[in-house]
Amino acid sequence: MTVAFLGLGNMGGPMAANLVAAGEQVTGYDPVAEAAATAGERGVTVVSSPAAAAAGASVVITMLPSGKHVLDLYREIVPAAAPGTLFLDCSTIEVADARAAAELAEQAGHLAVDAPVSGGVVGAQAGTLTFMIGGRPAAYGAAEPYLRHLGSRFVHCGESGAGQAAKICNNLILGVSMVAVSEAFALGQRLGLTDQALFDVASTASGQCWALTTNCPVPGPVPGSPANRDYQGGFASGLMLKDLRLAQAAAEATGADTALARHATELYAGFVAEDGPARDFSAIVTTLREHG
Ligand code: NAD
Protein backbone atom coordinates (compact mmCIF):
# COMPACT_ATOMS: atom_id res chain seq x y z
CA MET A 1 0.00 0.00 0.00
CA THR A 2 1.87 3.08 -1.15
CA VAL A 3 0.98 6.74 -0.78
CA ALA A 4 1.58 8.98 -3.80
CA PHE A 5 2.52 12.54 -2.80
CA LEU A 6 2.33 15.15 -5.56
CA GLY A 7 3.69 18.63 -4.82
CA LEU A 8 6.77 18.47 -2.57
CA GLY A 9 7.16 22.21 -1.93
CA ASN A 10 7.31 24.20 1.32
CA MET A 11 4.30 22.37 2.76
CA GLY A 12 4.21 19.09 0.82
CA GLY A 13 7.90 18.31 1.37
CA PRO A 14 7.74 18.11 5.17
CA MET A 15 4.28 16.48 5.06
CA ALA A 16 5.60 13.68 2.83
CA ALA A 17 8.58 13.31 5.18
CA ASN A 18 6.22 12.90 8.15
CA LEU A 19 4.37 10.11 6.34
CA VAL A 20 7.71 8.36 5.77
CA ALA A 21 8.62 8.84 9.44
CA ALA A 22 5.27 7.25 10.38
CA GLY A 23 6.20 4.13 8.39
CA GLU A 24 4.27 4.75 5.15
CA GLN A 25 5.82 3.94 1.76
CA VAL A 26 5.70 7.26 -0.08
CA THR A 27 6.27 7.77 -3.80
CA GLY A 28 6.57 11.43 -4.75
CA TYR A 29 6.74 13.77 -7.72
CA ASP A 30 7.51 17.46 -8.12
CA PRO A 31 8.61 19.15 -11.38
CA VAL A 32 11.10 21.31 -9.44
CA ALA A 33 14.28 19.26 -9.18
CA GLU A 34 15.38 20.81 -5.87
CA ALA A 35 12.04 20.04 -4.16
CA ALA A 36 12.16 16.47 -5.45
CA ALA A 37 15.78 15.99 -4.33
CA THR A 38 15.06 17.28 -0.80
CA ALA A 39 12.12 14.88 -0.50
CA GLY A 40 14.37 12.05 -1.71
CA GLU A 41 16.83 12.83 1.09
CA ARG A 42 13.93 12.50 3.54
CA GLY A 43 13.04 8.98 2.40
CA VAL A 44 10.46 9.66 -0.33
CA THR A 45 10.87 7.47 -3.44
CA VAL A 46 11.05 10.14 -6.13
CA VAL A 47 9.77 9.31 -9.62
CA SER A 48 9.71 11.25 -12.87
CA SER A 49 5.96 11.78 -13.48
CA PRO A 50 2.68 12.07 -11.56
CA ALA A 51 1.42 8.91 -13.27
CA ALA A 52 4.47 6.94 -12.11
CA ALA A 53 3.89 8.14 -8.54
CA ALA A 54 0.20 7.22 -8.62
CA ALA A 55 0.68 3.79 -10.22
CA GLY A 56 -0.28 1.17 -7.64
CA ALA A 57 -0.94 3.74 -4.91
CA SER A 58 -3.98 3.34 -2.67
CA VAL A 59 -3.85 7.02 -1.64
CA VAL A 60 -2.97 10.08 -3.75
CA ILE A 61 -2.20 13.24 -1.77
CA THR A 62 -1.83 16.58 -3.55
CA MET A 63 -0.34 19.81 -2.14
CA LEU A 64 -0.34 22.19 -5.12
CA PRO A 65 -0.45 25.94 -5.77
CA SER A 66 -3.94 26.30 -7.33
CA GLY A 67 -7.19 24.68 -8.45
CA LYS A 68 -5.96 24.57 -12.04
CA HIS A 69 -2.93 22.51 -10.95
CA VAL A 70 -5.20 20.11 -9.03
CA LEU A 71 -7.76 19.69 -11.84
CA ASP A 72 -5.09 19.24 -14.54
CA LEU A 73 -3.41 16.58 -12.42
CA TYR A 74 -6.67 14.76 -11.58
CA ARG A 75 -7.61 14.66 -15.29
CA GLU A 76 -4.25 13.02 -15.94
CA ILE A 77 -4.12 10.42 -13.18
CA VAL A 78 -7.71 9.67 -12.08
CA PRO A 79 -8.53 7.46 -15.10
CA ALA A 80 -5.49 5.24 -14.50
CA ALA A 81 -5.81 4.91 -10.72
CA ALA A 82 -6.69 1.56 -9.15
CA PRO A 83 -10.43 1.31 -8.30
CA GLY A 84 -11.28 2.74 -4.86
CA THR A 85 -8.17 4.94 -4.61
CA LEU A 86 -8.45 7.74 -2.04
CA PHE A 87 -7.78 11.20 -3.52
CA LEU A 88 -6.85 13.61 -0.75
CA ASP A 89 -6.25 17.20 -1.79
CA CYS A 90 -4.63 19.40 0.88
CA SER A 91 -4.06 22.46 -1.38
CA THR A 92 -5.96 25.71 -0.77
CA ILE A 93 -8.14 26.18 -3.88
CA GLU A 94 -11.53 27.54 -4.96
CA VAL A 95 -14.56 25.75 -3.51
CA ALA A 96 -15.90 25.15 -7.04
CA ASP A 97 -12.59 23.59 -8.13
CA ALA A 98 -12.58 21.33 -5.05
CA ARG A 99 -16.09 20.13 -5.89
CA ALA A 100 -15.13 19.55 -9.54
CA ALA A 101 -12.01 17.59 -8.50
CA ALA A 102 -14.03 15.39 -6.12
CA GLU A 103 -16.61 14.76 -8.84
CA LEU A 104 -13.90 13.66 -11.29
CA ALA A 105 -12.57 11.17 -8.73
CA GLU A 106 -15.97 9.91 -7.55
CA GLN A 107 -17.32 9.41 -11.07
CA ALA A 108 -14.35 7.12 -11.72
CA GLY A 109 -15.23 5.07 -8.61
CA HIS A 110 -12.73 6.59 -6.18
CA LEU A 111 -13.01 8.30 -2.80
CA ALA A 112 -12.25 12.03 -2.53
CA VAL A 113 -11.80 14.65 0.17
CA ASP A 114 -10.68 18.26 0.22
CA ALA A 115 -8.53 18.81 3.30
CA PRO A 116 -6.90 22.25 3.31
CA VAL A 117 -4.73 23.09 6.28
CA SER A 118 -3.76 25.85 8.63
CA GLY A 119 -0.56 25.94 10.64
CA GLY A 120 1.92 26.89 7.92
CA VAL A 121 5.35 25.43 7.27
CA VAL A 122 6.09 25.14 11.00
CA GLY A 123 2.94 23.04 11.49
CA ALA A 124 3.76 20.95 8.41
CA GLN A 125 7.23 20.19 9.79
CA ALA A 126 6.02 19.45 13.32
CA GLY A 127 3.02 17.38 12.17
CA THR A 128 0.63 19.69 14.02
CA LEU A 129 -1.49 21.01 11.13
CA THR A 130 -5.21 21.67 11.51
CA PHE A 131 -7.24 20.03 8.73
CA MET A 132 -10.63 21.27 7.53
CA ILE A 133 -12.22 18.41 5.66
CA GLY A 134 -14.97 18.15 3.06
CA GLY A 135 -16.24 14.87 1.65
CA ARG A 136 -18.52 11.89 2.21
CA PRO A 137 -18.24 10.16 5.63
CA ALA A 138 -16.65 7.03 4.08
CA ALA A 139 -13.97 9.13 2.38
CA TYR A 140 -13.31 11.05 5.59
CA GLY A 141 -12.98 7.75 7.47
CA ALA A 142 -10.45 6.49 4.91
CA ALA A 143 -8.46 9.73 5.04
CA GLU A 144 -8.28 10.11 8.82
CA PRO A 145 -5.45 7.61 9.55
CA TYR A 146 -3.20 9.44 7.06
CA LEU A 147 -4.17 12.88 8.31
CA ARG A 148 -3.26 11.75 11.85
CA HIS A 149 0.38 11.43 10.71
CA LEU A 150 0.29 15.06 9.53
CA GLY A 151 -1.80 17.06 11.96
CA SER A 152 -3.26 17.38 15.43
CA ARG A 153 -6.75 18.77 14.78
CA PHE A 154 -9.37 17.56 12.30
CA VAL A 155 -12.79 19.05 11.59
CA HIS A 156 -15.13 17.28 9.17
CA CYS A 157 -16.99 20.32 7.83
CA GLY A 158 -19.46 18.65 5.44
CA GLU A 159 -19.63 17.42 1.84
CA SER A 160 -17.05 18.10 -0.91
CA GLY A 161 -15.83 21.70 -0.90
CA ALA A 162 -16.81 22.27 2.75
CA GLY A 163 -13.17 22.10 3.88
CA GLN A 164 -12.20 24.83 1.40
CA ALA A 165 -15.26 26.87 2.39
CA ALA A 166 -14.25 26.74 6.08
CA LYS A 167 -10.65 27.63 5.24
CA ILE A 168 -11.48 30.75 3.21
CA CYS A 169 -14.15 31.93 5.67
CA ASN A 170 -11.63 31.62 8.52
CA ASN A 171 -8.97 33.46 6.54
CA LEU A 172 -11.49 36.17 5.63
CA ILE A 173 -11.80 36.80 9.39
CA LEU A 174 -8.01 36.74 9.70
CA GLY A 175 -7.37 39.24 6.89
CA VAL A 176 -10.03 41.70 8.02
CA SER A 177 -9.06 41.45 11.70
CA MET A 178 -5.38 42.04 10.94
CA VAL A 179 -6.28 45.20 9.00
CA ALA A 180 -8.51 46.33 11.89
CA VAL A 181 -5.80 45.71 14.51
CA SER A 182 -3.21 47.47 12.33
CA GLU A 183 -5.48 50.49 11.78
CA ALA A 184 -5.95 50.72 15.56
CA PHE A 185 -2.17 50.78 16.13
CA ALA A 186 -1.78 53.41 13.36
CA LEU A 187 -4.48 55.62 14.87
CA GLY A 188 -3.24 55.04 18.43
CA GLN A 189 0.24 56.20 17.45
CA ARG A 190 -1.14 59.43 15.96
CA LEU A 191 -3.06 59.98 19.20
CA GLY A 192 0.14 59.64 21.25
CA LEU A 193 -0.77 56.21 22.66
CA THR A 194 2.07 53.73 23.12
CA ASP A 195 1.74 50.34 21.43
CA GLN A 196 2.06 48.66 24.83
CA ALA A 197 -0.75 50.71 26.36
CA LEU A 198 -3.12 49.92 23.48
CA PHE A 199 -2.14 46.24 23.67
CA ASP A 200 -2.65 46.08 27.45
CA VAL A 201 -6.18 47.42 27.06
CA ALA A 202 -7.35 45.71 23.85
CA SER A 203 -5.82 42.30 24.57
CA THR A 204 -8.05 41.91 27.63
CA ALA A 205 -11.03 43.89 26.32
CA SER A 206 -13.47 43.47 23.45
CA GLY A 207 -10.77 44.10 20.81
CA GLN A 208 -9.12 40.80 21.73
CA CYS A 209 -8.40 38.51 18.75
CA TRP A 210 -5.63 36.22 17.36
CA ALA A 211 -4.28 39.00 15.12
CA LEU A 212 -3.63 41.05 18.26
CA THR A 213 -2.69 38.58 20.98
CA THR A 214 -0.68 35.98 19.01
CA ASN A 215 0.43 37.68 15.79
CA CYS A 216 0.63 41.24 17.14
CA PRO A 217 1.66 43.42 14.14
CA VAL A 218 3.91 45.78 16.13
CA PRO A 219 7.15 44.73 17.87
CA GLY A 220 7.20 44.54 21.66
CA PRO A 221 3.94 43.41 23.22
CA VAL A 222 4.08 39.77 21.97
CA PRO A 223 7.78 38.79 21.79
CA GLY A 224 7.16 35.75 19.54
CA SER A 225 5.20 37.58 16.84
CA PRO A 226 6.82 38.04 13.38
CA ALA A 227 6.91 41.86 13.92
CA ASN A 228 9.87 41.27 16.27
CA ARG A 229 11.98 39.75 13.46
CA ASP A 230 11.20 42.17 10.64
CA TYR A 231 8.15 40.10 9.69
CA GLN A 232 10.24 37.10 8.56
CA GLY A 233 8.59 33.67 8.81
CA GLY A 234 4.92 33.53 9.72
CA PHE A 235 2.12 33.61 7.15
CA ALA A 236 3.26 35.27 3.90
CA SER A 237 1.33 38.31 2.64
CA GLY A 238 1.12 36.67 -0.79
CA LEU A 239 -0.74 33.70 0.69
CA MET A 240 -3.05 36.01 2.64
CA LEU A 241 -3.86 37.79 -0.62
CA LYS A 242 -4.43 34.46 -2.37
CA ASP A 243 -6.91 33.34 0.31
CA LEU A 244 -8.74 36.70 0.34
CA ARG A 245 -9.08 36.48 -3.45
CA LEU A 246 -10.49 32.94 -3.11
CA ALA A 247 -13.02 34.31 -0.59
CA GLN A 248 -13.96 37.11 -3.01
CA ALA A 249 -14.42 34.62 -5.85
CA ALA A 250 -16.70 32.56 -3.61
CA ALA A 251 -18.61 35.68 -2.54
CA GLU A 252 -19.16 36.69 -6.15
CA ALA A 253 -20.26 33.17 -7.10
CA THR A 254 -22.82 33.04 -4.29
CA GLY A 255 -23.89 36.70 -4.15
CA ALA A 256 -22.66 37.13 -0.54
CA ASP A 257 -21.98 40.68 0.63
CA THR A 258 -18.39 40.79 1.93
CA ALA A 259 -17.65 44.52 1.79
CA LEU A 260 -14.93 44.54 4.47
CA ALA A 261 -13.18 41.52 2.99
CA ARG A 262 -13.30 43.15 -0.45
CA HIS A 263 -11.58 46.22 0.97
CA ALA A 264 -9.02 44.08 2.83
CA THR A 265 -8.29 42.29 -0.47
CA GLU A 266 -7.61 45.65 -2.16
CA LEU A 267 -5.34 46.71 0.73
CA TYR A 268 -3.38 43.46 0.59
CA ALA A 269 -3.09 43.66 -3.22
CA GLY A 270 -1.56 47.15 -2.86
CA PHE A 271 0.69 46.00 -0.03
CA VAL A 272 2.00 42.96 -1.92
CA ALA A 273 2.63 45.09 -5.03
CA GLU A 274 4.72 47.48 -2.92
CA ASP A 275 6.40 45.20 -0.37
CA GLY A 276 6.47 41.84 -2.17
CA PRO A 277 4.71 38.62 -1.15
CA ALA A 278 7.23 37.19 1.32
CA ARG A 279 6.91 39.03 4.64
CA ASP A 280 4.34 38.06 7.27
CA PHE A 281 0.92 39.55 6.52
CA SER A 282 1.02 41.61 9.73
CA ALA A 283 3.64 43.84 8.03
CA ILE A 284 0.68 45.66 6.47
CA VAL A 285 0.77 47.79 9.65
CA THR A 286 3.94 49.47 8.35
CA THR A 287 2.12 50.84 5.27
CA LEU A 288 -0.99 51.79 7.24
CA ARG A 289 1.22 53.78 9.64
CA GLU A 290 3.11 55.52 6.82
CA HIS A 291 0.10 56.38 4.68
CA GLY A 292 -2.68 58.77 5.56
P1 NAD B 1 4.98 25.67 -2.94
O1 NAD B 1 4.94 26.52 -4.15
O2 NAD B 1 6.18 25.69 -2.05
O3 NAD B 1 4.73 24.13 -3.35
C1 NAD B 1 3.88 23.70 -4.40
C2 NAD B 1 4.66 22.64 -5.18
O4 NAD B 1 3.81 22.06 -6.18
C3 NAD B 1 5.87 23.22 -5.94
O5 NAD B 1 7.07 22.61 -5.48
C4 NAD B 1 5.56 22.92 -7.40
O6 NAD B 1 6.71 22.64 -8.17
C5 NAD B 1 4.66 21.70 -7.25
N1 NAD B 1 3.88 21.36 -8.44
C6 NAD B 1 3.34 22.20 -9.38
N2 NAD B 1 2.71 21.47 -10.32
C7 NAD B 1 2.86 20.15 -9.99
C8 NAD B 1 2.44 18.92 -10.57
N3 NAD B 1 1.72 18.87 -11.70
N4 NAD B 1 2.75 17.77 -9.95
C9 NAD B 1 3.47 17.78 -8.79
N5 NAD B 1 3.90 18.92 -8.19
C10 NAD B 1 3.60 20.08 -8.79
O7 NAD B 1 3.66 26.04 -2.11
P2 NAD B 1 3.33 25.66 -0.58
O8 NAD B 1 3.67 26.80 0.30
O9 NAD B 1 3.86 24.30 -0.28
O10 NAD B 1 1.73 25.64 -0.65
C11 NAD B 1 1.03 24.53 -1.18
C12 NAD B 1 -0.46 24.74 -0.93
O11 NAD B 1 -0.68 24.86 0.47
C13 NAD B 1 -1.02 26.03 -1.56
O12 NAD B 1 -2.31 25.74 -2.07
C14 NAD B 1 -1.08 27.00 -0.40
O13 NAD B 1 -2.07 27.99 -0.55
C15 NAD B 1 -1.38 26.06 0.76
N6 NAD B 1 -0.96 26.55 2.09
C16 NAD B 1 0.31 27.04 2.26
C17 NAD B 1 0.70 27.48 3.54
C18 NAD B 1 2.10 28.03 3.78
O14 NAD B 1 2.33 28.60 4.85
N7 NAD B 1 3.04 27.85 2.85
C19 NAD B 1 -0.21 27.43 4.61
C20 NAD B 1 -1.48 26.90 4.39
C21 NAD B 1 -1.85 26.45 3.13
XYZ file of C-alpha atoms and ligand atoms in Angstrom:
336
model
C 0.000 0.000 0.000
C 1.872 3.084 -1.146
C 0.979 6.741 -0.779
C 1.580 8.979 -3.800
C 2.522 12.537 -2.798
C 2.331 15.149 -5.562
C 3.692 18.630 -4.817
C 6.770 18.472 -2.570
C 7.161 22.210 -1.929
C 7.309 24.199 1.315
C 4.304 22.366 2.762
C 4.211 19.093 0.821
C 7.904 18.311 1.373
C 7.736 18.114 5.170
C 4.280 16.483 5.065
C 5.601 13.679 2.831
C 8.580 13.310 5.185
C 6.221 12.902 8.153
C 4.373 10.114 6.342
C 7.710 8.363 5.766
C 8.618 8.841 9.442
C 5.275 7.247 10.376
C 6.198 4.128 8.392
C 4.274 4.754 5.149
C 5.825 3.935 1.763
C 5.699 7.258 -0.075
C 6.266 7.769 -3.802
C 6.568 11.431 -4.751
C 6.742 13.766 -7.719
C 7.510 17.455 -8.125
C 8.607 19.152 -11.376
C 11.098 21.311 -9.443
C 14.284 19.256 -9.176
C 15.375 20.809 -5.871
C 12.044 20.043 -4.162
C 12.157 16.466 -5.447
C 15.780 15.989 -4.329
C 15.065 17.278 -0.799
C 12.119 14.877 -0.504
C 14.369 12.053 -1.708
C 16.827 12.833 1.087
C 13.931 12.503 3.537
C 13.036 8.980 2.405
C 10.459 9.655 -0.332
C 10.875 7.475 -3.436
C 11.054 10.135 -6.128
C 9.770 9.305 -9.618
C 9.708 11.247 -12.869
C 5.962 11.777 -13.476
C 2.679 12.065 -11.557
C 1.417 8.907 -13.271
C 4.465 6.945 -12.112
C 3.891 8.142 -8.537
C 0.199 7.218 -8.619
C 0.683 3.788 -10.221
C -0.281 1.174 -7.644
C -0.939 3.744 -4.905
C -3.976 3.340 -2.670
C -3.854 7.024 -1.643
C -2.966 10.076 -3.753
C -2.203 13.243 -1.766
C -1.832 16.583 -3.553
C -0.340 19.814 -2.141
C -0.343 22.191 -5.118
C -0.451 25.944 -5.772
C -3.938 26.297 -7.335
C -7.192 24.681 -8.445
C -5.960 24.572 -12.036
C -2.931 22.506 -10.949
C -5.196 20.109 -9.030
C -7.760 19.690 -11.840
C -5.093 19.238 -14.541
C -3.408 16.581 -12.424
C -6.671 14.760 -11.576
C -7.608 14.658 -15.289
C -4.247 13.022 -15.941
C -4.124 10.419 -13.178
C -7.711 9.668 -12.076
C -8.534 7.461 -15.099
C -5.486 5.237 -14.502
C -5.809 4.915 -10.716
C -6.695 1.559 -9.146
C -10.430 1.313 -8.296
C -11.275 2.744 -4.861
C -8.166 4.938 -4.611
C -8.446 7.743 -2.042
C -7.784 11.204 -3.522
C -6.848 13.611 -0.747
C -6.245 17.204 -1.790
C -4.632 19.404 0.878
C -4.056 22.461 -1.381
C -5.962 25.712 -0.769
C -8.140 26.177 -3.879
C -11.532 27.536 -4.955
C -14.558 25.749 -3.514
C -15.901 25.153 -7.043
C -12.592 23.585 -8.135
C -12.577 21.330 -5.049
C -16.087 20.129 -5.892
C -15.125 19.550 -9.544
C -12.011 17.593 -8.496
C -14.034 15.394 -6.122
C -16.613 14.759 -8.843
C -13.904 13.662 -11.286
C -12.567 11.171 -8.735
C -15.968 9.908 -7.547
C -17.323 9.406 -11.071
C -14.353 7.123 -11.716
C -15.228 5.066 -8.611
C -12.727 6.589 -6.178
C -13.007 8.301 -2.798
C -12.252 12.031 -2.526
C -11.798 14.647 0.173
C -10.677 18.259 0.222
C -8.529 18.806 3.303
C -6.899 22.249 3.313
C -4.727 23.092 6.279
C -3.759 25.851 8.631
C -0.558 25.938 10.644
C 1.919 26.893 7.916
C 5.355 25.428 7.265
C 6.094 25.137 11.000
C 2.939 23.037 11.486
C 3.761 20.949 8.411
C 7.233 20.192 9.790
C 6.015 19.452 13.316
C 3.015 17.380 12.166
C 0.633 19.691 14.020
C -1.490 21.011 11.132
C -5.209 21.673 11.508
C -7.239 20.026 8.734
C -10.627 21.273 7.529
C -12.224 18.406 5.656
C -14.969 18.148 3.057
C -16.238 14.869 1.645
C -18.516 11.892 2.206
C -18.242 10.163 5.629
C -16.655 7.030 4.083
C -13.974 9.132 2.376
C -13.314 11.051 5.595
C -12.980 7.746 7.468
C -10.454 6.488 4.912
C -8.457 9.734 5.043
C -8.278 10.107 8.815
C -5.454 7.608 9.546
C -3.201 9.440 7.056
C -4.170 12.878 8.311
C -3.260 11.753 11.845
C 0.376 11.430 10.711
C 0.291 15.057 9.533
C -1.798 17.058 11.960
C -3.260 17.378 15.427
C -6.748 18.768 14.778
C -9.365 17.563 12.297
C -12.791 19.046 11.590
C -15.132 17.280 9.173
C -16.993 20.317 7.827
C -19.458 18.648 5.438
C -19.632 17.420 1.838
C -17.055 18.101 -0.911
C -15.832 21.698 -0.898
C -16.806 22.273 2.749
C -13.171 22.104 3.882
C -12.201 24.830 1.405
C -15.263 26.868 2.391
C -14.252 26.740 6.078
C -10.650 27.629 5.243
C -11.479 30.753 3.212
C -14.153 31.931 5.668
C -11.635 31.617 8.518
C -8.974 33.463 6.537
C -11.486 36.172 5.628
C -11.801 36.802 9.391
C -8.011 36.740 9.704
C -7.369 39.241 6.889
C -10.034 41.696 8.016
C -9.065 41.449 11.696
C -5.375 42.040 10.937
C -6.279 45.196 9.002
C -8.510 46.335 11.891
C -5.800 45.713 14.512
C -3.213 47.469 12.333
C -5.476 50.487 11.780
C -5.954 50.716 15.556
C -2.172 50.780 16.129
C -1.780 53.412 13.358
C -4.476 55.619 14.867
C -3.240 55.044 18.428
C 0.238 56.198 17.449
C -1.140 59.426 15.957
C -3.061 59.984 19.202
C 0.136 59.641 21.253
C -0.774 56.213 22.661
C 2.075 53.728 23.122
C 1.739 50.336 21.431
C 2.065 48.662 24.826
C -0.754 50.708 26.359
C -3.115 49.915 23.482
C -2.139 46.239 23.669
C -2.646 46.079 27.448
C -6.175 47.417 27.058
C -7.353 45.712 23.846
C -5.822 42.298 24.569
C -8.049 41.908 27.632
C -11.033 43.885 26.320
C -13.470 43.468 23.451
C -10.772 44.103 20.814
C -9.120 40.801 21.728
C -8.398 38.506 18.747
C -5.634 36.222 17.364
C -4.283 38.997 15.115
C -3.633 41.052 18.259
C -2.692 38.579 20.984
C -0.683 35.980 19.006
C 0.426 37.681 15.789
C 0.634 41.244 17.136
C 1.657 43.422 14.143
C 3.915 45.784 16.131
C 7.151 44.727 17.866
C 7.204 44.543 21.657
C 3.936 43.406 23.218
C 4.078 39.768 21.967
C 7.784 38.789 21.794
C 7.164 35.751 19.540
C 5.195 37.576 16.837
C 6.824 38.043 13.384
C 6.911 41.859 13.921
C 9.873 41.272 16.275
C 11.980 39.750 13.459
C 11.204 42.174 10.638
C 8.154 40.103 9.687
C 10.245 37.098 8.561
C 8.587 33.671 8.807
C 4.919 33.527 9.725
C 2.123 33.610 7.150
C 3.264 35.266 3.904
C 1.330 38.309 2.641
C 1.120 36.669 -0.791
C -0.740 33.695 0.692
C -3.050 36.011 2.636
C -3.857 37.794 -0.618
C -4.431 34.461 -2.370
C -6.915 33.338 0.308
C -8.741 36.697 0.342
C -9.083 36.477 -3.451
C -10.491 32.944 -3.106
C -13.018 34.307 -0.591
C -13.960 37.106 -3.009
C -14.419 34.623 -5.853
C -16.704 32.558 -3.607
C -18.614 35.683 -2.536
C -19.165 36.690 -6.149
C -20.258 33.172 -7.096
C -22.816 33.039 -4.290
C -23.886 36.703 -4.149
C -22.660 37.127 -0.544
C -21.979 40.684 0.628
C -18.394 40.788 1.934
C -17.650 44.521 1.793
C -14.933 44.537 4.474
C -13.176 41.517 2.993
C -13.299 43.151 -0.453
C -11.577 46.223 0.968
C -9.025 44.081 2.833
C -8.295 42.294 -0.474
C -7.608 45.649 -2.160
C -5.343 46.715 0.733
C -3.378 43.455 0.585
C -3.090 43.660 -3.222
C -1.562 47.152 -2.857
C 0.691 45.999 -0.025
C 2.000 42.955 -1.917
C 2.630 45.091 -5.032
C 4.721 47.479 -2.923
C 6.402 45.199 -0.366
C 6.467 41.843 -2.173
C 4.710 38.619 -1.154
C 7.232 37.193 1.324
C 6.909 39.033 4.641
C 4.341 38.058 7.275
C 0.923 39.546 6.520
C 1.020 41.607 9.732
C 3.645 43.836 8.031
C 0.684 45.657 6.474
C 0.773 47.786 9.651
C 3.943 49.470 8.348
C 2.119 50.841 5.274
C -0.986 51.788 7.239
C 1.218 53.777 9.635
C 3.112 55.515 6.815
C 0.100 56.381 4.684
C -2.681 58.767 5.560
P 4.980 25.665 -2.939
O 4.944 26.521 -4.154
O 6.178 25.693 -2.051
O 4.728 24.128 -3.351
C 3.884 23.704 -4.396
C 4.661 22.640 -5.182
O 3.812 22.061 -6.181
C 5.873 23.222 -5.940
O 7.065 22.612 -5.484
C 5.564 22.917 -7.402
O 6.713 22.638 -8.169
C 4.662 21.702 -7.255
N 3.882 21.360 -8.443
C 3.341 22.198 -9.376
N 2.714 21.469 -10.323
C 2.859 20.151 -9.991
C 2.437 18.922 -10.574
N 1.725 18.870 -11.697
N 2.752 17.770 -9.945
C 3.465 17.778 -8.794
N 3.900 18.918 -8.191
C 3.600 20.081 -8.792
O 3.663 26.036 -2.107
P 3.329 25.656 -0.579
O 3.672 26.800 0.300
O 3.865 24.297 -0.281
O 1.728 25.642 -0.647
C 1.026 24.526 -1.183
C -0.465 24.741 -0.931
O -0.682 24.855 0.471
C -1.024 26.025 -1.562
O -2.308 25.738 -2.068
C -1.077 27.002 -0.398
O -2.071 27.990 -0.550
C -1.385 26.060 0.759
N -0.960 26.548 2.090
C 0.308 27.044 2.262
C 0.696 27.479 3.540
C 2.098 28.027 3.779
O 2.326 28.599 4.853
N 3.037 27.851 2.846
C -0.210 27.432 4.606
C -1.481 26.902 4.394
C -1.847 26.455 3.131
